[in-house]
Coordinates of C-alpha atoms in Angstrom, one line a residue:
Chain A
V1 CA -20.3 65.2 23.2
F2 CA -18.0 66.7 20.5
P3 CA -17.1 65.4 17.1
G4 CA -13.8 63.8 18.2
V5 CA -11.9 63.4 15.0
R6 CA -12.4 66.9 13.8
Q7 CA -11.0 68.2 17.2
A8 CA -8.1 65.8 16.9
Q9 CA -7.3 67.1 13.4
W10 CA -7.0 70.7 14.6
L11 CA -4.8 69.6 17.6
T12 CA -2.5 67.7 15.3
K13 CA -2.7 70.0 12.3
T14 CA -3.9 67.2 10.1
K15 CA -6.0 67.0 6.9
L16 CA -8.4 64.1 6.6
V17 CA -8.8 61.9 3.5
E18 CA -11.7 59.3 3.5
G19 CA -10.8 55.7 2.8
L20 CA -7.4 54.0 2.8
P21 CA -4.5 55.3 0.7
P22 CA -3.9 53.7 -2.8
A23 CA -0.7 52.0 -1.6
V24 CA -2.7 49.9 0.9
Q25 CA -5.6 49.4 -1.5
G26 CA -3.1 48.0 -3.9
I27 CA -2.0 45.3 -1.4
T28 CA -5.6 44.1 -1.0
D29 CA -6.0 43.8 -4.7
N30 CA -2.8 41.8 -5.2
P31 CA -3.7 38.2 -6.3
A32 CA -0.2 36.9 -5.5
L33 CA -0.9 37.0 -1.8
G34 CA -3.3 34.0 -1.9
L35 CA -6.0 36.0 0.1
Q36 CA -8.8 33.6 -0.9
E37 CA -7.3 30.7 1.2
L38 CA -6.7 33.0 4.1
E39 CA -10.4 34.0 4.1
E40 CA -11.3 30.4 5.3
R41 CA -8.8 30.7 8.1
A42 CA -10.0 34.1 9.0
K43 CA -13.6 32.8 9.3
Q44 CA -12.4 29.9 11.5
V45 CA -10.5 32.3 13.6
V46 CA -13.6 34.5 14.2
S47 CA -15.5 31.3 15.2
H48 CA -12.8 30.4 17.6
A49 CA -12.8 33.8 19.3
R50 CA -16.5 34.3 19.4
L51 CA -17.8 30.7 19.9
W52 CA -15.3 28.1 20.8
D53 CA -12.8 29.7 23.2
T54 CA -14.5 29.0 26.5
A55 CA -15.9 26.0 28.5
E56 CA -18.9 28.3 29.2
V57 CA -21.7 28.9 26.7
A58 CA -20.3 32.2 25.3
P59 CA -17.1 34.1 25.8
R60 CA -17.4 37.7 27.1
R61 CA -16.0 40.7 25.2
E62 CA -13.1 41.0 27.7
R63 CA -12.0 37.6 26.4
Y64 CA -13.1 37.5 22.8
C65 CA -11.8 40.9 21.8
P66 CA -8.1 40.3 22.6
V67 CA -8.4 36.6 21.5
L68 CA -9.8 37.7 18.1
F69 CA -6.9 40.2 17.8
E70 CA -4.3 37.6 18.7
N71 CA -5.7 35.1 16.2
L72 CA -5.8 37.7 13.4
I73 CA -2.2 38.7 14.2
H74 CA -1.2 35.0 14.3
I75 CA -2.5 34.5 10.7
C76 CA -0.7 37.6 9.6
R77 CA 2.5 36.5 11.3
L78 CA 2.4 33.1 9.7
M79 CA 2.9 34.9 6.3
S80 CA 6.5 35.3 7.3
G81 CA 6.9 31.7 6.2
K82 CA 6.3 33.0 2.7
Y83 CA 7.8 36.5 3.1
P84 CA 10.8 36.1 5.4
S85 CA 11.3 39.9 5.7
L86 CA 8.1 40.0 7.8
S87 CA 9.9 38.5 10.6
K88 CA 11.6 41.8 11.1
R89 CA 8.7 42.9 13.2
M90 CA 8.1 42.8 16.9
L91 CA 5.0 43.3 18.9
A92 CA 5.2 45.4 22.1
R93 CA 2.4 45.4 24.7
N94 CA 1.7 48.0 27.3
C95 CA 4.2 50.5 25.8
R96 CA 4.3 54.0 26.9
V97 CA 4.7 57.0 24.7
A98 CA 5.2 60.7 25.5
A99 CA 5.1 63.6 23.0
T100 CA 4.8 67.3 23.6
W101 CA 4.0 70.1 21.1
E102 CA 2.6 73.6 20.9
R103 CA -0.4 74.7 18.8
E104 CA -1.1 78.4 18.7
S105 CA 0.5 79.0 22.1
I106 CA -1.3 76.1 23.8
L107 CA 1.0 73.4 25.1
L108 CA -0.3 69.9 24.3
Q109 CA 0.8 66.5 25.4
V110 CA 0.1 62.9 24.5
R111 CA 1.2 60.5 27.2
G112 CA 0.5 57.1 28.5
L113 CA -0.2 53.5 27.5
S114 CA -0.6 53.5 23.8
G115 CA -2.2 50.1 23.4
I116 CA -0.3 47.4 21.5
L117 CA 2.4 48.6 19.2
M118 CA 4.0 46.6 16.3
N119 CA 7.5 47.8 15.6
S120 CA 9.5 47.3 12.4
M121 CA 13.1 47.4 11.5
T122 CA 12.3 49.4 8.4
P123 CA 10.0 52.4 8.2
I124 CA 6.9 52.5 6.1
P125 CA 7.6 54.6 3.0
P126 CA 5.5 57.8 2.6
V127 CA 2.0 57.2 1.2
A128 CA 1.4 60.6 -0.2
S129 CA 3.5 62.1 -3.0
K130 CA 5.4 65.4 -2.7
E131 CA 2.7 67.1 -4.7
E132 CA 0.0 66.0 -2.3
I133 CA 2.0 67.1 0.6
L134 CA 2.6 70.6 -0.9
A135 CA -1.1 70.8 -1.8
T136 CA -2.0 70.6 1.9
K137 CA -0.6 74.1 2.3
E138 CA -3.9 75.3 0.7
H139 CA -6.0 73.3 3.2
V140 CA -7.5 75.4 5.9
L141 CA -7.9 73.7 9.3
E142 CA -11.5 73.6 10.6
T143 CA -11.9 75.8 13.7
F144 CA -14.7 75.5 16.1
Y145 CA -15.3 79.2 17.1
P146 CA -16.6 80.0 19.7
I147 CA -15.7 76.6 21.2
A148 CA -12.0 76.4 22.2
P149 CA -10.2 73.6 20.5
T150 CA -9.0 72.3 23.8
I151 CA -12.5 71.6 25.1
D152 CA -12.7 68.3 27.1
L153 CA -9.0 67.9 27.3
Q154 CA -7.5 67.4 30.7
E155 CA -5.6 70.4 31.9
V156 CA -2.5 69.6 33.8
N157 CA 0.6 71.4 35.0
V158 CA 3.5 70.1 32.9
Y159 CA 6.8 70.3 34.5
K160 CA 8.9 68.2 32.2
E161 CA 8.3 68.5 28.4
L162 CA 8.8 64.9 27.6
N163 CA 9.5 63.3 24.2
D164 CA 9.9 59.6 24.6
T165 CA 9.3 56.8 22.1
G166 CA 9.0 54.2 24.9
F167 CA 12.2 52.4 23.9
R168 CA 15.9 52.8 24.5
D169 CA 18.4 53.7 21.9
G170 CA 19.8 50.9 19.9
Y171 CA 16.5 49.0 19.7
P172 CA 16.7 47.2 16.4
Y173 CA 12.9 47.4 15.7
S174 CA 13.0 51.1 15.9
H175 CA 10.2 52.2 13.6
P176 CA 6.6 52.3 15.0
H177 CA 4.5 50.5 12.4
T178 CA 1.0 49.9 13.6
L179 CA -0.9 50.7 16.8
F180 CA -3.7 48.4 17.9
F181 CA -6.5 49.6 20.2
L182 CA -8.8 46.9 21.7
E183 CA -12.0 48.2 23.2
S184 CA -12.7 45.1 25.2
A185 CA -14.7 46.4 28.2
N186 CA -17.8 44.2 28.8
V187 CA -20.0 47.2 29.7
R188 CA -20.8 49.5 26.8
T189 CA -20.1 52.7 28.8
G190 CA -16.5 51.4 29.5
R191 CA -15.8 51.3 25.8
F192 CA -14.9 54.3 23.5
R193 CA -17.6 54.9 20.9
P194 CA -16.3 54.7 17.3
E195 CA -15.9 58.4 16.8
Q196 CA -13.9 58.8 20.1
L197 CA -11.9 55.7 19.3
R198 CA -10.9 57.2 16.0
A199 CA -9.9 60.4 17.7
K200 CA -7.8 58.4 20.2
M201 CA -6.2 56.4 17.4
L202 CA -5.3 59.7 15.7
M203 CA -3.8 61.3 18.8
F204 CA -1.6 58.3 19.6
A205 CA -0.5 57.7 16.0
F206 CA 0.5 61.4 16.0
G207 CA 2.2 61.1 19.4
N208 CA 4.3 58.1 18.3
A209 CA 5.2 59.6 14.9
L210 CA 6.2 62.9 16.6
A211 CA 8.3 61.3 19.2
K212 CA 10.0 59.2 16.5
A213 CA 10.5 62.2 14.2
R214 CA 12.1 64.2 17.0
A215 CA 14.4 61.2 17.9
L216 CA 15.5 61.1 14.2
H217 CA 15.7 64.7 13.3
G218 CA 15.9 66.8 16.5
N219 CA 13.5 69.0 18.3
D220 CA 13.5 72.0 15.9
P221 CA 10.1 72.5 14.2
K222 CA 10.5 71.9 10.5
V223 CA 8.9 70.3 7.4
L224 CA 10.2 66.7 7.2
E225 CA 12.2 65.6 4.2
Q226 CA 11.2 62.0 5.0
P227 CA 7.6 62.0 6.4
V228 CA 7.0 59.5 9.2
V229 CA 4.1 57.0 8.6
V230 CA 2.3 55.3 11.5
Q231 CA -0.8 53.2 11.2
S232 CA -3.6 52.5 13.6
V233 CA -6.3 49.8 13.9
G234 CA -9.1 50.0 16.5
T235 CA -11.7 47.4 17.3
D236 CA -14.3 46.3 19.8
G237 CA -14.2 42.7 18.6
Q238 CA -16.5 43.2 15.7
L239 CA -16.3 46.7 14.3
F240 CA -12.9 47.8 12.9
Q241 CA -11.5 51.3 12.4
F242 CA -8.5 51.6 10.0
M243 CA -6.2 54.6 9.9
V244 CA -2.9 55.6 8.2
F245 CA -1.2 58.7 9.5
Q246 CA 1.6 60.6 7.8
L247 CA 3.6 63.2 9.8
N248 CA 4.8 65.8 7.2
T249 CA 5.8 68.6 9.6
T250 CA 6.8 69.2 13.1
D251 CA 6.2 72.9 12.7
L252 CA 2.9 72.8 14.5
V253 CA 2.5 76.3 16.2
S254 CA 1.0 78.1 13.3
N255 CA -2.1 77.2 11.3
D256 CA -0.4 77.7 7.9
G257 CA 2.0 75.8 5.8
V258 CA 2.3 72.1 5.2
K259 CA -0.2 69.9 7.1
N260 CA -0.1 66.3 8.2
L261 CA -2.3 63.8 6.5
V262 CA -4.6 61.0 7.8
W263 CA -6.5 58.4 5.9
I264 CA -9.4 56.8 7.8
D265 CA -11.6 53.9 6.8
S266 CA -14.3 53.8 9.5
D267 CA -16.8 51.3 10.9
Q268 CA -15.9 48.2 9.0
N269 CA -17.7 45.1 10.3
L270 CA -15.7 41.9 10.2
Y271 CA -19.0 39.9 10.6
E272 CA -22.7 40.6 11.2
R273 CA -23.4 38.4 14.2
A274 CA -22.1 35.6 16.2
Q275 CA -24.8 33.2 17.5
C276 CA -23.5 30.9 20.2
V277 CA -26.8 29.1 20.9
P278 CA -29.3 28.9 18.1
E279 CA -32.4 31.1 18.6
V280 CA -35.5 29.0 18.5
K281 CA -39.0 30.6 18.2
K282 CA -42.1 28.3 18.5
G283 CA -40.1 25.2 17.7
V284 CA -38.4 26.6 14.6
V285 CA -34.8 27.7 14.4
T286 CA -34.9 31.3 13.4
K287 CA -31.1 32.0 13.8
P288 CA -28.8 29.1 13.5
A289 CA -25.6 28.9 15.6
G290 CA -22.4 30.2 14.0
I291 CA -20.9 33.3 12.5
S292 CA -23.1 35.0 9.9
G293 CA -22.4 37.9 7.5
F294 CA -18.6 37.4 7.4
Q295 CA -17.0 40.3 5.5
P296 CA -13.7 39.2 3.9
D297 CA -12.8 42.7 2.8
T298 CA -12.4 43.8 6.4
F299 CA -9.9 41.0 7.0
K300 CA -8.1 41.9 3.8
K301 CA -7.7 45.5 5.0
F302 CA -6.3 44.3 8.3
L303 CA -3.8 42.0 6.5
A304 CA -2.9 44.8 4.0
L305 CA -2.1 47.2 6.8
Y306 CA 0.1 44.5 8.4
L307 CA 2.0 43.8 5.2
H308 CA 2.3 47.5 4.3
G309 CA 5.9 48.6 4.1
T310 CA 7.3 45.1 3.5
V311 CA 5.3 43.5 0.6
Chain B
A1 CA -4.5 6.6 44.2
G2 CA -1.5 6.4 41.8
A3 CA 0.3 8.9 39.5
P4 CA -0.8 8.4 35.9
G5 CA 2.7 8.0 34.3
A6 CA 6.4 7.4 34.8
A7 CA 9.0 10.1 34.0
K8 CA 11.9 9.0 31.8
T9 CA 15.0 10.1 29.8
P10 CA 15.1 12.7 27.0
E11 CA 12.7 12.2 24.1
P12 CA 13.6 11.4 20.5
S13 CA 13.9 14.4 18.2
A14 CA 11.5 15.1 15.4
G15 CA 11.4 15.1 11.6
A16 CA 14.1 16.4 9.3
A17 CA 13.3 18.4 6.2
P18 CA 15.6 21.3 5.1
Y19 CA 17.0 22.8 8.2
P20 CA 16.1 26.3 9.3
D21 CA 18.9 28.8 9.9
I22 CA 19.9 28.5 13.6
G23 CA 21.6 31.9 13.5
E24 CA 18.4 33.6 12.4
L25 CA 16.4 31.9 15.1
R26 CA 19.0 32.7 17.7
T27 CA 18.7 36.4 16.7
L28 CA 15.0 36.3 17.0
A29 CA 15.2 34.7 20.4
C30 CA 17.7 37.3 21.6
D31 CA 15.7 40.1 20.2
A32 CA 12.6 39.0 22.0
L33 CA 14.6 38.7 25.3
L34 CA 16.2 42.1 24.9
Q35 CA 13.0 43.8 24.0
E36 CA 11.2 42.6 27.1
S37 CA 14.1 42.9 29.6
F38 CA 16.1 45.9 28.3
Y39 CA 14.8 48.0 25.4
Q40 CA 11.1 48.6 26.3
S41 CA 10.7 51.2 29.1
K42 CA 8.6 49.5 31.7
Q43 CA 7.7 50.4 35.2
R44 CA 8.8 48.4 38.2
P45 CA 7.2 45.0 38.5
F46 CA 4.3 44.7 40.9
L47 CA 4.9 42.9 44.2
Y48 CA 5.3 39.2 43.7
R49 CA 4.4 39.6 40.0
D50 CA 7.9 39.4 38.6
Q51 CA 6.8 36.7 36.2
D52 CA 4.3 39.0 34.5
H53 CA 6.9 41.7 34.0
T54 CA 9.5 40.1 31.8
P55 CA 9.5 36.3 31.7
G56 CA 5.8 36.1 30.7
P57 CA 6.0 38.5 27.8
F58 CA 9.3 37.1 26.7
L59 CA 7.9 33.6 26.5
T60 CA 4.9 34.9 24.5
Q61 CA 7.2 36.8 22.0
L62 CA 9.6 33.9 21.7
V63 CA 7.0 31.3 20.9
S64 CA 5.0 33.4 18.5
T65 CA 7.9 34.6 16.5
L66 CA 9.7 31.2 16.4
A67 CA 6.4 29.4 15.4
A68 CA 5.7 32.0 12.6
S69 CA 9.3 31.8 11.4
L70 CA 9.3 27.9 11.4
S71 CA 5.8 27.7 9.7
G72 CA 7.6 27.6 6.3
H73 CA 9.4 24.3 7.4
N74 CA 6.4 22.7 9.2
P75 CA 3.0 22.8 7.4
L76 CA 1.3 21.7 10.6
L77 CA 2.4 25.0 12.2
A78 CA 1.0 26.9 9.3
A79 CA -2.4 25.5 10.0
S80 CA -2.1 25.8 13.8
S81 CA -4.1 27.8 16.3
L82 CA -2.2 29.7 19.0
D83 CA -4.0 30.1 22.4
L84 CA -2.9 32.7 25.0
N85 CA -3.8 31.7 28.5
P86 CA -6.3 29.0 27.6
E87 CA -8.1 26.8 30.0
V88 CA -7.5 23.0 30.0
N89 CA -9.6 20.7 32.2
Y90 CA -9.9 17.0 32.8
Y91 CA -12.1 14.9 35.1
W92 CA -11.6 11.2 35.8
H93 CA -12.1 8.4 38.4
H94 CA -9.2 6.3 39.7
G95 CA -9.3 3.9 42.6
E96 CA -11.9 3.6 45.3
E97 CA -12.6 4.9 48.8
V98 CA -15.1 4.2 51.5
V99 CA -17.5 7.1 52.4
V100 CA -16.5 8.3 55.9
H101 CA -19.7 10.0 57.2
G102 CA -23.1 11.0 56.2
H103 CA -26.1 9.0 55.1
R104 CA -24.0 7.1 52.6
K105 CA -21.5 6.0 55.2
G106 CA -19.8 2.7 54.4
R107 CA -20.5 2.7 50.7
V108 CA -17.7 2.4 48.2
D109 CA -17.2 5.3 45.8
P110 CA -14.7 6.0 43.1
V111 CA -12.1 8.6 43.9
R112 CA -12.7 11.7 41.7
F113 CA -9.9 13.8 40.2
Q114 CA -10.2 17.1 38.4
I115 CA -7.3 19.1 36.9
D116 CA -7.9 22.7 36.0
D117 CA -4.9 24.0 34.2
N118 CA -3.9 27.4 32.7
P119 CA -0.9 27.1 30.4
H120 CA 0.7 30.3 29.5
L121 CA 0.5 29.5 25.8
Q122 CA -0.5 26.5 23.7
I123 CA -0.4 25.4 20.1
R124 CA -3.3 23.3 18.8
V125 CA -3.2 21.6 15.3
P126 CA -5.7 19.8 13.0
K127 CA -3.6 16.6 12.7
Q128 CA -2.3 14.4 15.4
L129 CA 1.4 14.1 16.3
P130 CA 2.9 10.6 15.5
E131 CA 3.4 8.0 18.2
V132 CA 6.7 7.8 19.9
V133 CA 6.6 4.1 20.9
P134 CA 3.9 1.5 20.1
L135 CA 0.6 1.5 22.0
E136 CA 1.3 -1.5 24.2
S137 CA 4.8 -0.6 25.3
D138 CA 5.8 -1.2 28.9
L139 CA 8.7 0.9 29.9
G140 CA 8.6 0.6 33.7
D141 CA 6.4 0.4 36.8
V142 CA 4.0 3.0 38.1
P143 CA 4.5 4.0 41.8
V144 CA 1.6 3.3 44.1
I145 CA 0.4 5.9 46.6
D146 CA -2.0 5.0 49.4
H147 CA -3.4 8.3 50.7
K148 CA -6.3 10.3 49.4
P149 CA -5.6 12.8 46.6
S150 CA -6.9 15.7 48.6
K151 CA -3.7 15.4 50.7
L152 CA -1.8 16.6 47.7
P153 CA -2.1 20.3 47.0
L154 CA -3.1 19.6 43.4
F155 CA -6.4 18.0 44.1
K156 CA -7.8 19.9 47.0
K157 CA -10.4 22.1 45.3
Q158 CA -12.9 20.4 43.1
Y159 CA -15.7 22.7 42.0
E160 CA -16.9 21.8 38.5
N161 CA -16.2 18.6 36.6
K162 CA -15.1 19.7 33.2
V163 CA -13.3 18.3 30.2
F164 CA -11.9 21.0 27.9
I165 CA -8.8 21.1 25.6
G166 CA -8.7 24.9 25.2
S167 CA -11.4 25.1 22.6
K168 CA -14.8 23.5 22.0
V169 CA -15.5 20.3 20.0
A170 CA -16.4 22.2 16.8
D171 CA -12.9 23.6 16.4
P172 CA -11.0 21.7 13.6
C173 CA -7.7 22.2 15.6
C174 CA -8.6 19.4 18.0
Y175 CA -5.2 17.9 18.7
G176 CA -2.6 19.3 20.9
H177 CA 0.9 20.1 19.7
T178 CA 2.9 22.0 22.4
Q179 CA 2.0 23.7 25.6
F180 CA 4.2 26.3 27.3
H181 CA 4.0 26.7 31.1
L182 CA 5.4 29.6 33.1
L183 CA 6.3 28.8 36.7
P184 CA 4.7 31.3 39.2
D185 CA 6.8 33.6 41.5
R186 CA 6.2 31.5 44.6
L187 CA 8.1 28.6 42.9
K188 CA 11.2 30.6 42.0
R189 CA 14.5 28.8 42.0
E190 CA 16.0 31.2 44.5
R191 CA 13.4 30.4 47.1
F192 CA 14.2 26.7 46.9
I193 CA 17.9 27.3 47.2
K194 CA 17.4 29.6 50.2
E195 CA 15.4 26.9 52.0
R196 CA 18.0 24.3 51.0
L197 CA 15.5 22.3 48.9
E198 CA 17.6 22.1 45.7
D199 CA 16.5 18.6 45.0
Q200 CA 12.9 19.7 44.8
I201 CA 13.6 22.1 41.9
E202 CA 13.3 19.5 39.2
V203 CA 10.2 18.0 40.9
V204 CA 8.3 21.2 40.2
Y205 CA 9.1 21.0 36.5
R206 CA 8.3 17.3 36.2
S207 CA 5.0 17.4 38.1
N208 CA 3.8 20.3 36.0
G209 CA 4.8 18.5 32.8
I210 CA 3.1 15.2 33.7
A211 CA -0.1 16.6 35.2
S212 CA -0.7 19.1 32.4
L213 CA 0.1 16.8 29.6
F214 CA -2.0 14.0 31.0
A215 CA -5.0 16.3 31.3
W216 CA -4.5 17.7 27.8
T217 CA -4.0 14.4 26.0
A218 CA -6.8 12.7 27.9
A219 CA -9.2 15.6 27.1
Q220 CA -8.1 15.3 23.5
A221 CA -8.9 11.6 23.5
M222 CA -12.4 12.3 25.1
Y223 CA -13.1 14.9 22.3
Q224 CA -12.5 12.0 19.8
G225 CA -15.0 9.8 21.6
F226 CA -12.8 7.6 23.8
W227 CA -13.5 7.1 27.5
N228 CA -12.6 4.6 30.2
E229 CA -15.0 1.9 28.9
A230 CA -13.9 2.5 25.2
D231 CA -10.2 2.9 25.4
V232 CA -8.0 4.7 22.9
T233 CA -7.2 2.8 19.7
R234 CA -4.2 5.0 18.9
P235 CA -1.8 6.8 21.2
F236 CA -2.3 10.6 21.8
V237 CA 1.0 12.5 21.8
S238 CA 1.6 16.0 22.9
Q239 CA 4.6 18.1 24.1
A240 CA 5.2 20.7 26.8
V241 CA 7.9 23.2 27.8
V242 CA 8.0 24.2 31.4
T243 CA 10.0 27.3 32.2
D244 CA 10.6 30.1 34.7
G245 CA 11.8 32.4 32.0
K246 CA 15.4 31.4 32.0
Y247 CA 15.5 27.6 32.7
F248 CA 13.7 25.4 30.3
A249 CA 12.6 21.8 30.8
F250 CA 11.1 19.8 27.9
F251 CA 8.5 17.0 28.1
C252 CA 6.8 14.6 25.7
Y253 CA 3.8 12.6 26.7
Q254 CA 2.1 9.6 25.1
L255 CA -1.3 8.7 26.3
N256 CA -1.9 4.9 25.8
T257 CA -4.9 4.4 28.0
L258 CA -7.9 6.2 29.5
A259 CA -9.1 3.1 31.4
L260 CA -8.2 4.1 35.0
T261 CA -11.3 3.4 37.0
A262 CA -11.4 0.5 39.5
E263 CA -13.4 -1.7 37.1
T264 CA -11.5 -1.1 33.9
I265 CA -7.9 -0.9 35.3
E266 CA -7.9 -4.5 36.5
N267 CA -7.0 -6.2 33.2
N268 CA -5.4 -3.1 31.6
P269 CA -1.6 -3.7 31.0
R270 CA -1.2 -0.4 29.2
K271 CA 0.7 2.5 30.7
N272 CA 0.9 6.2 29.8
I273 CA 4.5 7.4 29.3
C274 CA 6.1 10.8 29.8
W275 CA 9.7 11.6 28.7
G276 CA 11.4 14.7 30.1
T277 CA 14.6 16.6 30.5
D278 CA 16.1 18.4 33.4
S279 CA 15.8 22.2 33.4
K280 CA 18.6 24.0 31.6
P281 CA 19.2 27.7 31.2
L282 CA 18.7 29.4 27.8
Y283 CA 21.1 32.2 28.6
D284 CA 23.3 33.3 31.5
V285 CA 22.5 37.0 31.9
V286 CA 21.3 40.1 30.0
E287 CA 23.8 42.9 30.4
D288 CA 23.8 46.3 28.7
G289 CA 21.7 45.3 25.8
H290 CA 23.6 42.0 25.2
V291 CA 22.6 38.4 25.9
K292 CA 25.6 36.6 27.5
G293 CA 26.0 32.8 27.5
F294 CA 23.3 31.9 25.1
N295 CA 22.8 28.2 25.0
D296 CA 22.1 26.9 21.5
E297 CA 21.2 23.4 22.8
V298 CA 18.1 24.7 24.5
L299 CA 17.1 26.6 21.4
L300 CA 17.6 23.6 19.2
Q301 CA 15.4 21.4 21.5
L302 CA 12.7 24.1 21.3
V303 CA 13.0 24.2 17.5
H304 CA 12.8 20.4 17.3
F305 CA 9.7 20.5 19.3
L306 CA 8.1 23.1 17.1
L307 CA 9.1 21.2 14.0
N308 CA 7.4 17.9 15.2
R309 CA 4.7 16.7 12.7
P310 CA 3.2 13.5 11.3
K311 CA 5.5 11.7 8.8
E312 CA 3.3 12.3 5.8
L313 CA 3.7 16.1 6.0

């Protein structure tokens, strides 16, 4: 229908940068992490999720998408044997977030179940330097004249302008670290397409960051001394979308001034295909059973986003 | 038809290596409990789904964070596979019955059993747990029950005859380490106390432990090629924790024999053994963001279970 991410950028006053930020890239290139051995485990884990996890012939997406996610997170979590500070993380499922803001006299709101959220005791340090943040002042937000930027958004009467992180005060794991979105509906029409998924990831990363910034620094719109960084990962069980969002300002009404930043690495396949039963044509096996086309880089990015902020 | 094992006293604790910091683990456990019951804003639980609201998520958090934290002390955990809500199935024959009606009336058939289990969480590993007692040990007698299995609620429905440990045969993690079972709402302690059936509370934990562990260990043995005519040459050991979210009971099972059919059981002196504890509370109550009455003993037992591994590791 409408290029989703560009609309989300206008709504959240954000500038887009293609690819992952250098801080995260640096983690994938770090040899001390022993990423080669983990590749074997990652391959096994994909085989488990896509081929072995059911007594039936093939698991369905509703099953294999969450199982693949749990398996990948299990591998990442096991690294806390080597890096004990990783245990200062807690996964929260079905958490609700609420954030309200104004853009050019339009009142916008992000509310609802924001997928699976990993919280951390320590915040992720800002990924963009002060100069890069100031440079966003020059950036002009793309407008969509004559289409209103709120097209396709649900119009509701808002009685309470809510800002809620989803957790009570005193929660020790108080910094939202990474959001995970699993598009696991079996039927294709029940799943978000990649562009829409990325837009949803951006809106919820923004919502969580905004609610956290308001909880830390109050409700007055201002440029943040300490930008808030929230990451997002979206997948349908095979294709992964990676995103790092940095909230630089809560002054969102006008179109000028410092903008927020988002780095997006889209459409990364973890593997090419998963064949549960070998395909045989005229007595010859054309496609053997198993996982083919495994891409270790995608797994490395997943792990790098997990480790970001601690390692 | 008879029960496949005999419940016994608490099991021996596992291997020693440098001890993990109990204070740290206690903090992790309390954090998990507080997050699920206090800090995260949740809506009210659905009707009769209290277990899905707090105890279920708490158990998942507790096990995943403890297992990850202990993987530095137990290399077997570092190579483990964690399954959420897996399926475990086992099918076997035991005893005989006479066909009652139909065109096969009067013939003698084996009695068929099928267990279809859904543990809340399970850990599978690539190497087997060590034996607790030697293969031929005899620690007691097995009770004999004369009526048909379909009179017990466990064996009424038999649809498909399956054997499954939670993953297919190709998976390298083909041995079971520990299962975690969450008791459903209809078996809540309060209900038993209200109906003055307190003596049945432990029965629930024990029956769950025995049945689930038998099915799991026997399915593991089948995956390795053993069956009732080719009995196991080494014992299969697995552990289980049965809980309602607050009270925890620990079980350890050693499978010594698969030969349970009418023909093979005649000269078979081996018995399967299950050791288990009574259920004990992990904590008293959660009030205002603090866990009161945390019981280190229960946590220690859980840590011992997770640290269990073959002696060579």
